[in-house]
Coordinates of C-alpha atoms and ligand atoms in Angstrom, one line a residue:
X17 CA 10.1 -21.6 -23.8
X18 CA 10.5 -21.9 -27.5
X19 CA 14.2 -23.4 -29.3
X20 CA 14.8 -20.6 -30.1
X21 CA 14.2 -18.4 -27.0
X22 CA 16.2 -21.0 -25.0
X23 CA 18.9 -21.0 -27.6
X24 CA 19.2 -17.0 -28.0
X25 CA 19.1 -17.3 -23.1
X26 CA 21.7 -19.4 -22.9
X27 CA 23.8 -18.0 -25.4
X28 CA 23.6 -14.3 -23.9
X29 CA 23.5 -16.3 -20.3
X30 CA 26.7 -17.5 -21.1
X31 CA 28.0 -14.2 -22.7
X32 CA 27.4 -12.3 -19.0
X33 CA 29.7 -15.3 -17.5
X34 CA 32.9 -14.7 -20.3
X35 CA 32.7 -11.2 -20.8
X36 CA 32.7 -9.6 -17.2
X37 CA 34.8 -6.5 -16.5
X38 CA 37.9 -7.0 -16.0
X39 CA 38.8 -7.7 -12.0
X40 CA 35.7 -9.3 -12.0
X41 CA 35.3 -13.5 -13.0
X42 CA 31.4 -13.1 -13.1
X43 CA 29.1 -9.7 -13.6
X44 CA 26.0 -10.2 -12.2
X45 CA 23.5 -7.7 -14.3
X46 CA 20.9 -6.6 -12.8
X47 CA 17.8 -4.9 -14.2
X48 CA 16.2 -1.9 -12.2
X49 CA 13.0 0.3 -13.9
X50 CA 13.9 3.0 -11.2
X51 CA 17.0 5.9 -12.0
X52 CA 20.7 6.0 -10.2
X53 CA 20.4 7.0 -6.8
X54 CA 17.1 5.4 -6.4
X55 CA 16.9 3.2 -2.7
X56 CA 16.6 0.4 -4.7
X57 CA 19.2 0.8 -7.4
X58 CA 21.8 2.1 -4.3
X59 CA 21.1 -0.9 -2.4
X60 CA 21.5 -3.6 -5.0
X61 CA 25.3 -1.4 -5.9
X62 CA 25.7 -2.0 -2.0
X63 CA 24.8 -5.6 -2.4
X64 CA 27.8 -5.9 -5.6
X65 CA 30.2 -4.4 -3.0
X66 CA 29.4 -6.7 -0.2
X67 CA 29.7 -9.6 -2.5
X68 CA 32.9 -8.2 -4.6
X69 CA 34.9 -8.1 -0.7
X70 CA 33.5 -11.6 0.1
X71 CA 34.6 -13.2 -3.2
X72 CA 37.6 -11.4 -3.4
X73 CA 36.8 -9.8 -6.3
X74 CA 35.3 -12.8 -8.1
X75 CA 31.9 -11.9 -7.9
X76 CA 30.5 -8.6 -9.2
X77 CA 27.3 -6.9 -9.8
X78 CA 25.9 -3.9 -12.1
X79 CA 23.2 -2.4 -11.8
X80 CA 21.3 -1.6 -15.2
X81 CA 19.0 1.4 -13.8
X82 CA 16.4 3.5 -15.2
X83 CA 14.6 0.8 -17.6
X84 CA 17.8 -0.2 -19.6
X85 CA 16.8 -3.5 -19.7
X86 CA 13.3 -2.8 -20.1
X87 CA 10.0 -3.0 -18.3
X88 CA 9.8 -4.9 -15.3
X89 CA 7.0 -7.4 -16.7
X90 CA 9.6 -8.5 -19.7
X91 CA 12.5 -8.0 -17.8
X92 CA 11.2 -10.4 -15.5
X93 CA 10.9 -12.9 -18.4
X94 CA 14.1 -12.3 -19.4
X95 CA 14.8 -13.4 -15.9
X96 CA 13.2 -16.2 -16.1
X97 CA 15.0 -17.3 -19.3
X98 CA 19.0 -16.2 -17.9
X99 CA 19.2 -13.4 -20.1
X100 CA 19.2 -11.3 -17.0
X101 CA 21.5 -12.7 -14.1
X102 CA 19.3 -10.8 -11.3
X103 CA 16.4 -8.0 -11.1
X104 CA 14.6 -6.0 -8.3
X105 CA 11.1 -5.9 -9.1
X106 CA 7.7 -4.5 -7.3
X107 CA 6.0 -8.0 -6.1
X108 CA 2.7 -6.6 -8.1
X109 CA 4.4 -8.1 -11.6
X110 CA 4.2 -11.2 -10.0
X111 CA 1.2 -11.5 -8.8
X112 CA -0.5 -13.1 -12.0
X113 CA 2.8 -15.6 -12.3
X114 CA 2.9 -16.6 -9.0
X115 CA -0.2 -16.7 -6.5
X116 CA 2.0 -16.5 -3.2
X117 CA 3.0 -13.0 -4.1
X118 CA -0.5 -11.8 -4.3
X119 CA -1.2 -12.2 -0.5
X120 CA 1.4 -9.2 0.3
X121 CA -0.6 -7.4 -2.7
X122 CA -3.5 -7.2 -1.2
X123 CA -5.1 -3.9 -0.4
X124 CA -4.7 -2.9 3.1
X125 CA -3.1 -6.3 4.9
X126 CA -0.6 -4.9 6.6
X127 CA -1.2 -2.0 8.7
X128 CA 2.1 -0.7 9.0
X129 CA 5.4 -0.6 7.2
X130 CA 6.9 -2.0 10.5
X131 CA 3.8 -4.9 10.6
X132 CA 4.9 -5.5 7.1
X133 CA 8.4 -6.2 8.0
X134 CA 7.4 -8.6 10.6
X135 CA 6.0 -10.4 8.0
X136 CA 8.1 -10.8 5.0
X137 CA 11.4 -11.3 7.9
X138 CA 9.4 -14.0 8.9
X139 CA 8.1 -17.6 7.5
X140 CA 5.1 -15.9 5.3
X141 CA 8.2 -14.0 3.3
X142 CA 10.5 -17.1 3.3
X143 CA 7.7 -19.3 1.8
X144 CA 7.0 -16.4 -0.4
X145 CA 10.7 -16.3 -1.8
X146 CA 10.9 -19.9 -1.7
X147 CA 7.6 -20.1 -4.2
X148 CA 10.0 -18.0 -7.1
X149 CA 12.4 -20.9 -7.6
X150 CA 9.3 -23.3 -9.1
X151 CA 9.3 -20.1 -11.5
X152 CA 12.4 -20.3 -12.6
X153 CA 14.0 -17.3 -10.1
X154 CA 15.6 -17.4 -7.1
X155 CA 14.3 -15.2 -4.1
X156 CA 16.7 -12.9 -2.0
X157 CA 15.5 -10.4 -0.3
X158 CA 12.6 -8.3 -0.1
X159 CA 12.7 -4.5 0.0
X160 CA 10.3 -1.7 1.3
X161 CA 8.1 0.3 -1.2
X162 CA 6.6 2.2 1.2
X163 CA 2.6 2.8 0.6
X164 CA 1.2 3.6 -2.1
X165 CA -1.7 6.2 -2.4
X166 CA -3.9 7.6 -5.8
X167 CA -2.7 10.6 -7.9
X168 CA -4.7 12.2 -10.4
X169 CA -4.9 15.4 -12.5
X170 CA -8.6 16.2 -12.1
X171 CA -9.4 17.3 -8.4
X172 CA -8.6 16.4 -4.8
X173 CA -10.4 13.1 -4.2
X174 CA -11.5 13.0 -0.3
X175 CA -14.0 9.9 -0.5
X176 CA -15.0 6.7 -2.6
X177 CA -17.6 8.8 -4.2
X178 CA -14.7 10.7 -5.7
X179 CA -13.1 8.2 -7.6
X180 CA -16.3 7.1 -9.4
X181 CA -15.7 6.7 -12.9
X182 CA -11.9 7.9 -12.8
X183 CA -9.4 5.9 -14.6
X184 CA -6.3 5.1 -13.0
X185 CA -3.5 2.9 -14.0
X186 CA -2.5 0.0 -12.0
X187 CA 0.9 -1.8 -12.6
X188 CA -0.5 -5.5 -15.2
X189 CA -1.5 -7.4 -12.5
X190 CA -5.1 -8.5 -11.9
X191 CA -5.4 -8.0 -8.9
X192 CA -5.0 -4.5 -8.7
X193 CA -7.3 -4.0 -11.6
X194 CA -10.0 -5.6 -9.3
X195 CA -8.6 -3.3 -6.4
X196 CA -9.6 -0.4 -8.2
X197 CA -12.5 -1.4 -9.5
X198 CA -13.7 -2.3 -5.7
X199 CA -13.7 1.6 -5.1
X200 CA -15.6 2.8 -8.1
X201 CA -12.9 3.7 -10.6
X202 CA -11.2 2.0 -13.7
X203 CA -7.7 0.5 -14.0
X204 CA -5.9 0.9 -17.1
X205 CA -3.0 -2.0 -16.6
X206 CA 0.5 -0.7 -18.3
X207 CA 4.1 -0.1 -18.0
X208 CA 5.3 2.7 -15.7
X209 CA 7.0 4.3 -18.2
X210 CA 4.2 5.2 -20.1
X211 CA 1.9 6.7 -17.2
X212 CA 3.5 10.0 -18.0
X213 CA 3.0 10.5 -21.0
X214 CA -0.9 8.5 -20.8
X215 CA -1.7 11.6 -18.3
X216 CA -0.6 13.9 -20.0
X217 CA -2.3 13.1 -22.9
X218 CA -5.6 11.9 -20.9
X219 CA -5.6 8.7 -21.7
X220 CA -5.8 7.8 -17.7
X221 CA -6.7 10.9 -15.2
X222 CA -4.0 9.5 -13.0
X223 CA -1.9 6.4 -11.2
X224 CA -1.0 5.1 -7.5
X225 CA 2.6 5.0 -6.4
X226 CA 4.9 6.0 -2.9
X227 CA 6.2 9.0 -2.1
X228 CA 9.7 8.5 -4.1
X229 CA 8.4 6.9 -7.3
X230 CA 5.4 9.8 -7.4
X231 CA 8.3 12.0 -7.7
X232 CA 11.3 10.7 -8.9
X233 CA 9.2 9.8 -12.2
X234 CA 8.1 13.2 -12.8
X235 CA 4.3 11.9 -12.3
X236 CA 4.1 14.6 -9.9
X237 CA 4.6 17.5 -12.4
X238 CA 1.2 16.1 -14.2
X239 CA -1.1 15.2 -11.5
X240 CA -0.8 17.2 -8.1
X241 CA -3.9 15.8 -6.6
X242 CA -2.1 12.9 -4.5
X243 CA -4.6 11.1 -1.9
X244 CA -2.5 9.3 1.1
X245 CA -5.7 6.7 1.4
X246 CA -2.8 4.3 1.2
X247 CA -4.1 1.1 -0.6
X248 CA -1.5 -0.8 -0.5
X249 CA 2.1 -1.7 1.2
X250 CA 3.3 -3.9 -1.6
X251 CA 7.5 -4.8 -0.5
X252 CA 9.5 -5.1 -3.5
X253 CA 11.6 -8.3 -4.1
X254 CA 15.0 -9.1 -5.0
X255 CA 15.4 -12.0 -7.6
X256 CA 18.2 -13.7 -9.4
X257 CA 17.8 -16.0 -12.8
X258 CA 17.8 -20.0 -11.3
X259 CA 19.9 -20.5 -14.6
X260 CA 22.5 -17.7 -12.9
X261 CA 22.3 -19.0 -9.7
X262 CA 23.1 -22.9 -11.1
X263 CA 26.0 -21.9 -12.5
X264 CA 27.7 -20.6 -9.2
X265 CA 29.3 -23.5 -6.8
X266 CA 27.6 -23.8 -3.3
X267 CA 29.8 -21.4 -2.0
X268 CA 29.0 -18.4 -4.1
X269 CA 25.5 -19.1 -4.1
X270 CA 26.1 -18.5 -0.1
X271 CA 27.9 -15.4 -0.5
X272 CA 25.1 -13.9 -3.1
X273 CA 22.5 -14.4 -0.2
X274 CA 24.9 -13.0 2.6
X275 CA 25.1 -9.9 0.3
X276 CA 21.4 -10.0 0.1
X277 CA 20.7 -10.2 3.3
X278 CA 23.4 -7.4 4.2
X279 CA 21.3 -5.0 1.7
X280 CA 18.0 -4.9 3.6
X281 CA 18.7 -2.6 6.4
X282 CA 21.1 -0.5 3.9
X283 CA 18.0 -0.5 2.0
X284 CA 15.6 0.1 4.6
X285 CA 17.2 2.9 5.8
X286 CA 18.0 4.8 2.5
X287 CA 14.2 4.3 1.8
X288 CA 12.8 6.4 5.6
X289 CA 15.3 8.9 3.9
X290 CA 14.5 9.1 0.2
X291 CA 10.4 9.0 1.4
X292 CA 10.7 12.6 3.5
X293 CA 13.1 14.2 0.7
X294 CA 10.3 12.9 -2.0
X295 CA 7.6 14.1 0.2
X296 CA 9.2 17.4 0.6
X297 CA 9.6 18.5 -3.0
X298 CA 6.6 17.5 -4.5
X299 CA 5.1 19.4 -1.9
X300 CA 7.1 22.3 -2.8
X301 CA 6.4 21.9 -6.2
X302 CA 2.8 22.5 -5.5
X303 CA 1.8 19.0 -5.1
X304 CA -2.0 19.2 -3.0
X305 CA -2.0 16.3 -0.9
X306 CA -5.2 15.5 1.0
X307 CA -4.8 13.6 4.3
X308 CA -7.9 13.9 6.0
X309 CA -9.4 10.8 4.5
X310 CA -11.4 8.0 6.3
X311 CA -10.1 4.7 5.3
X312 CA -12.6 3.0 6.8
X313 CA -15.2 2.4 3.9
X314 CA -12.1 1.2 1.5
X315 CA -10.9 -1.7 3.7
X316 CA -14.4 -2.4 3.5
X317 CA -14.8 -1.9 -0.3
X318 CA -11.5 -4.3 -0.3
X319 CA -13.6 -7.5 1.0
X320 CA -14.4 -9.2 -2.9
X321 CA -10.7 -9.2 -3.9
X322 CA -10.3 -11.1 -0.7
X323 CA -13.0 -13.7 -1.5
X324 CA -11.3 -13.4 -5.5
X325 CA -7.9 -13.9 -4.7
X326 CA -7.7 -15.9 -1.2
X327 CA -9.0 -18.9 -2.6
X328 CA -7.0 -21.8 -1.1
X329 CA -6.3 -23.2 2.2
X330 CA -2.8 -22.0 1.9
X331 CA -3.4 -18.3 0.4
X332 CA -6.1 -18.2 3.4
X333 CA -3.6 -19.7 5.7
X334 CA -1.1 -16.8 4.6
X335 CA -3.6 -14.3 5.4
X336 CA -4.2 -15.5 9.0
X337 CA -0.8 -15.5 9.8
X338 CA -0.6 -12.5 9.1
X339 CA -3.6 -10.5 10.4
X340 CA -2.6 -12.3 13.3
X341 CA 1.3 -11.0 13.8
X342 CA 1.7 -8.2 16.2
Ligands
LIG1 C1 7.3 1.5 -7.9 C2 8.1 0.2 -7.8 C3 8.6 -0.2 -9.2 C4 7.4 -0.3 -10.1 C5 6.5 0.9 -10.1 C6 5.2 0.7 -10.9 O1 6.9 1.9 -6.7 O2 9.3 0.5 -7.1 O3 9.2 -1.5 -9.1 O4 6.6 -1.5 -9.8 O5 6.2 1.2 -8.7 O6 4.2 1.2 -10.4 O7 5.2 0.1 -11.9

């Protein structure tokens, strides 16, 4: 980090400690790309209230939804650098910062949501958080982001053959560039808050999301061929700045991970809702969603970002683990 970058942190760091609202001795702000009322955005405001009764009102949190703070890949670095106290982030902006978080990216390793929570409740998702704090961040808590499946504006895709030559965008993460390009089609890496406008004007034919971020962002309105081939069950993550989280005694750092833990099932449970209300209205908004689709030949196609990505004993270790938890 530059002088001048640690300079400008520390100084707003310390600005987020002094200025908190009034009841409240520290503010916790935390970024979210998603808007109010989102699972993820709720659960984190359920997390501040947990925390606020524990502390007795020491300890706050607010929620800066719908992009405020930016895009998750520089919020993320503003993270890293205390500008931001905490921020709930897909694990896929991670995945070229910190290799651990790449295993969970990986198309098709879990087979379920419920195999997925096994996992990340497990020790696979505690070594996962634990691998944040050599990055500067402090893992909480994971969160569900359902499975994501490609969109497009051209036609109904059914098969691989389908997607030939179609360009998609994929959140910046290599990985998922080489995921798409295992199944014949072109990723276009970039922000989510500019797929919207990139279909509409053609510079992508389409994107991959879940059922509530398909919808909530409107992506639904410009590209109503949605494909549940379902890629990918990538959890989201919960992280706070390590330069936050040193400046709270023992105690409070205690009380933050209570709260964090206390969100997941809050979170969990807001998310099985928010999914079948999503679902619903983009199908009543004339969404055509194919289902009958054989995902056999693209766990298949998925094979080379294995051999890419799983590269050492303990990414290959991960994987095992995994595959093998019932
Ligand atoms: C959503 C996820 C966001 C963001 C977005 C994206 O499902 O909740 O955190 O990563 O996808 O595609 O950029």
């Amino acid at each position: 980090m530059s002088l001048k970058k640690a300079l400008f942190a520390t100084v707003l760091a310390g600005f987020a400690f002094t200025s908190a609202a009034s009841a409240c001795e520290v503010t916790l702000r935390s970024s979210d790309t998603h808007p109010d009322g989102y699972p993820t955005v709720a659960a984190v405001e359920a997390m501040g209230e947990t925390l606020k009764a524990e502390t007795n009102g020491r300890l706050c949190i607010e929620v800066f939804h719908s992009k405020q703070l930016g895009e998750e890949k520089d919020t993320i670095e503003q993270t890293q650098f205390g500008v931001i106290d905490m921020n709930r982030v897909s694990l896929g902006p991670f995945n070229n910062i910190i290799e651990e978080t790449q295993i969970p990216s990986l198309p098709y390793i879990f087979r379920s949501t419920e195999h997925m929570h096994k996992v990340m409740d497990g020790p696979v998702g505690q070594e996962i958080l634990d691998a944040f704090t050599a990055h500067d961040l402090i893992g909480l808590a994971f969160y569900d982001g359902g499975s994501r499946s490609f969109y497009n504006n051209q036609k109904p895709i059914h098969s691989m053959d389908d997607l030939k030559g179609m360009k998609f965008r994929v959140m910046q993460s290599d990985l998922f560039v080489d995921m798409v390009s295992a199944v014949g089609a072109n990723a276009t890496p970039m922000p989510y808050g500019e797929v919207y406008s990139s279909i509409q004007t053609g510079v992508i034919d389409g994107a991959e999301n879940n059922w509530p971020s398909y919808e909530s962002s409107g992506h639904h309105e410009v590209a109503k061929y949605y494909t549940l081939d379902q890629h990918l069950i990538v959890p989201e993550v919960l992280v706070m700045s390590k330069m936050s989280w040193d400046k709270l005694s023992a105690d409070d750092q205690a009380a933050v991970r209570k709260a964090a833990a206390a969100s997941v099932p809050v979170m969990r449970d807001l998310w099985a809702k928010r999914e079948k209300v999503s679902e619903a209205k983009v199908r009543a908004q004339g969404s055509q969603i194919i289902t009958d689709i054989d995902k056999t030949p693209f766990i298949e196609a998925m094979k080379p970002v294995y051999e890419k990505y799983v590269t050492s004993e303990k990414l290959k270790s991960m994987v095992q683990r995994i595959q093998a938890t019932h």
